[in-house]
Coordinates of C-alpha atoms in Angstrom, one line a residue:
M1 CA 130.9 57.4 88.9
N2 CA 127.6 56.4 86.4
P3 CA 124.5 56.8 89.8
L4 CA 121.6 54.9 88.7
C5 CA 120.4 58.1 90.6
T6 CA 120.4 61.5 91.6
L7 CA 118.4 62.5 95.3
R8 CA 118.1 66.0 96.0
Y9 CA 117.1 66.7 99.6
S10 CA 116.2 70.7 99.5
A11 CA 113.5 72.8 101.2
T12 CA 113.5 75.0 98.4
H13 CA 113.9 73.4 94.8
A14 CA 114.2 75.8 92.3
N15 CA 112.9 72.8 89.9
E16 CA 111.7 70.4 90.6
H17 CA 112.2 66.6 88.9
A18 CA 110.1 63.9 89.5
M19 CA 109.1 64.5 93.1
V20 CA 109.5 61.4 95.4
D21 CA 107.9 62.8 98.9
R22 CA 107.1 66.4 99.8
L23 CA 106.6 67.3 103.8
D24 CA 105.5 70.5 104.0
A25 CA 105.2 72.4 107.8
V26 CA 101.5 71.4 107.3
D27 CA 101.5 67.3 106.6
A28 CA 105.2 67.4 109.6
Y29 CA 102.4 68.6 112.2
E30 CA 99.4 66.7 110.8
R31 CA 101.6 63.4 111.3
K32 CA 103.2 64.3 114.7
P33 CA 106.8 63.6 113.9
V34 CA 106.4 68.6 114.7
K35 CA 104.2 69.4 118.4
Q36 CA 104.1 72.6 117.3
I37 CA 104.6 75.4 115.0
E38 CA 106.0 79.7 115.9
V39 CA 105.9 81.7 113.0
A40 CA 107.2 85.4 114.5
S41 CA 107.7 88.2 112.4
A42 CA 108.8 92.1 113.6
T43 CA 107.5 95.3 111.6
V44 CA 107.8 98.6 112.4
E45 CA 104.6 101.2 113.1
D46 CA 104.3 104.6 113.8
A47 CA 108.6 105.6 113.7
H48 CA 107.4 109.0 112.7
N49 CA 110.4 110.4 114.7
R50 CA 112.6 112.0 111.9
P51 CA 112.1 113.4 108.5
Y52 CA 111.2 110.4 106.2
V53 CA 111.6 111.1 102.8
L54 CA 111.0 108.1 99.6
L55 CA 111.3 109.5 95.9
I56 CA 108.3 107.5 93.9
S57 CA 109.2 109.0 90.1
T58 CA 109.9 112.4 88.7
S59 CA 107.9 114.1 85.8
N60 CA 108.9 117.1 83.0
R61 CA 105.2 117.5 81.6
R62 CA 104.9 120.9 78.8
G63 CA 108.0 121.7 80.8
V64 CA 107.0 121.8 84.9
I65 CA 109.7 119.7 86.5
S66 CA 107.6 117.8 89.5
A67 CA 108.0 114.6 91.2
K68 CA 106.1 112.4 93.5
V69 CA 107.8 111.9 96.8
E70 CA 106.1 109.4 100.1
L71 CA 106.5 111.8 103.6
D72 CA 105.3 111.5 106.6
V73 CA 102.4 113.9 107.3
E74 CA 100.6 115.4 110.0
G75 CA 97.0 115.8 109.4
G76 CA 93.8 115.0 112.4
G77 CA 96.3 114.2 115.4
Q78 CA 97.8 111.6 113.3
V79 CA 100.8 110.7 111.4
R80 CA 100.7 109.0 108.3
R81 CA 103.0 108.6 104.9
K82 CA 101.4 110.1 102.3
K83 CA 102.3 110.8 98.9
R84 CA 102.8 114.8 97.1
T85 CA 103.8 116.2 94.4
I86 CA 106.2 118.6 95.0
Q87 CA 108.7 121.1 92.8
D88 CA 112.2 122.8 93.5
G89 CA 112.5 125.3 96.1
Y90 CA 109.5 123.0 98.7
D91 CA 109.4 123.6 101.9
L92 CA 109.0 120.2 103.5
E93 CA 108.2 121.5 107.0
Q94 CA 105.8 123.3 105.1
E95 CA 104.3 120.8 103.3
T96 CA 104.1 118.3 106.2
D97 CA 102.7 120.3 109.0
R98 CA 105.6 118.5 110.7
V99 CA 108.9 120.4 112.9
V100 CA 110.7 117.3 112.4
Y101 CA 111.2 118.8 108.5
R102 CA 112.7 122.1 109.8
D103 CA 115.1 123.4 106.8
C104 CA 114.2 120.3 104.5
R105 CA 113.8 122.1 101.3
I106 CA 113.4 120.0 97.5
R107 CA 116.7 121.9 96.1
E108 CA 116.4 120.3 92.5
I109 CA 114.6 117.7 91.0
R110 CA 116.4 116.0 87.2
A111 CA 113.3 114.2 86.0
G112 CA 114.8 111.5 82.6
K113 CA 115.2 107.9 82.7
V114 CA 118.4 108.0 83.5
S115 CA 119.4 111.0 85.5
A116 CA 116.1 110.8 87.7
S117 CA 116.5 111.5 90.7
V118 CA 115.8 114.8 93.6
E119 CA 118.7 116.5 95.5
L120 CA 117.2 117.6 99.5
R121 CA 118.6 120.2 101.4
V122 CA 119.1 118.7 104.8
Q123 CA 120.3 120.2 108.1
G124 CA 124.1 119.4 107.6
G125 CA 124.1 118.9 103.9
E126 CA 122.9 118.4 101.3
C127 CA 121.1 114.5 99.8
F128 CA 120.8 112.7 96.7
L129 CA 117.9 110.4 96.4
R130 CA 117.3 108.3 93.1
E131 CA 113.9 106.8 91.9
V132 CA 113.0 104.6 95.1
E133 CA 115.3 105.3 97.4
A134 CA 114.4 106.5 100.8
W135 CA 116.3 109.2 103.0
G136 CA 115.6 108.3 107.1
D137 CA 114.1 105.5 106.9
L138 CA 114.7 102.7 109.3
D139 CA 117.9 101.0 108.4
A140 CA 116.5 97.3 107.8
D141 CA 119.4 96.1 109.3
V142 CA 118.4 97.1 112.7
V143 CA 114.9 95.0 112.4
Q144 CA 117.0 92.0 110.7
R145 CA 118.7 91.8 113.8
Q146 CA 116.1 92.3 116.5
M147 CA 114.5 89.8 114.4
I148 CA 117.2 87.6 114.8
R149 CA 117.9 88.1 118.1
R150 CA 114.8 86.9 119.0
T151 CA 114.8 83.9 117.5
I152 CA 117.7 83.1 119.4
R153 CA 116.1 83.7 122.7
E154 CA 113.5 82.3 121.9
H155 CA 115.1 78.8 120.5
L156 CA 117.3 78.5 124.1
D157 CA 114.2 79.4 126.1
K158 CA 112.2 76.3 124.2
E159 CA 115.1 74.2 124.0
K160 CA 115.9 74.6 128.2
R161 CA 112.5 73.4 128.8
L162 CA 111.9 70.7 125.7
R163 CA 114.8 69.0 125.9
P164 CA 114.6 66.9 129.4
Q165 CA 111.3 65.9 127.5
G166 CA 112.9 64.7 124.6
I167 CA 111.3 67.4 122.5
K168 CA 113.8 68.6 119.9
V169 CA 113.4 72.7 119.3
L170 CA 114.5 73.7 115.4
S171 CA 114.4 77.6 115.0
S172 CA 114.2 78.9 111.6
C173 CA 115.1 82.2 109.8
F174 CA 114.2 82.6 106.4
V175 CA 116.2 84.9 104.1
D176 CA 116.2 87.4 101.2
A177 CA 119.1 86.5 99.8
V178 CA 121.3 83.4 100.7
E179 CA 124.0 86.7 99.8
R180 CA 123.1 87.9 102.7
Y181 CA 124.4 85.1 104.8
R182 CA 126.9 83.5 103.0
C183 CA 128.4 84.7 99.5
Y184 CA 132.8 83.2 97.9
D185 CA 135.2 85.7 97.6
E186 CA 137.0 85.6 93.5
V187 CA 137.9 82.4 94.4
G188 CA 135.7 80.6 95.8
N189 CA 135.8 80.7 99.5
A190 CA 133.1 81.0 101.5
V191 CA 132.8 84.3 103.1
K192 CA 130.2 85.5 106.2
G193 CA 127.3 87.4 104.8
D194 CA 125.7 90.6 107.1
Y195 CA 123.1 88.1 108.7
A196 CA 125.8 85.6 109.2
R197 CA 128.2 88.5 111.4
I198 CA 124.6 89.0 113.0
F199 CA 123.8 86.5 114.1
E200 CA 127.3 85.3 115.4
Q201 CA 127.6 88.5 117.1
E202 CA 124.0 87.9 118.8

């Protein structure tokens, strides 16, 4: 079509080429087209009611194989996440001084660049962790679902209150990867990602 120019509109340019204008959130608020900005986030605190093990690393020094893990440890009347160095056969209930770790033992530690892992014996079976994997942690999708639910509720409440005044409400959710909202199959058809499904369910 031989265009004279191409204009690209985006909130998240990967590469910026000859910027014509930029209107960020602060500028939009100061110039008054945006009346108010609110930011909400969700975090999990003190969720220590089930056993948690994060494998940080494994090592083999002078034939002694060990692993560095993160555990919820009791101390001084509080439970805190702490790093511990453990070996095969360690009883995690004794290591953490917490009953929620009953019957949780380190069964085997494998050190090495390719095969680094820890085998946990837990209630009802076994669990294998690779480096930077956690067992017993809160499911991240549960937090995302709560954030999406809250955004929808707050958006509708504000729209009901502000629309009669001629104020438009805009709500945004920032995602960690576009594929979590929309991806494409082998043929190129758009497919709903996890966040899109959660949004529609909520």
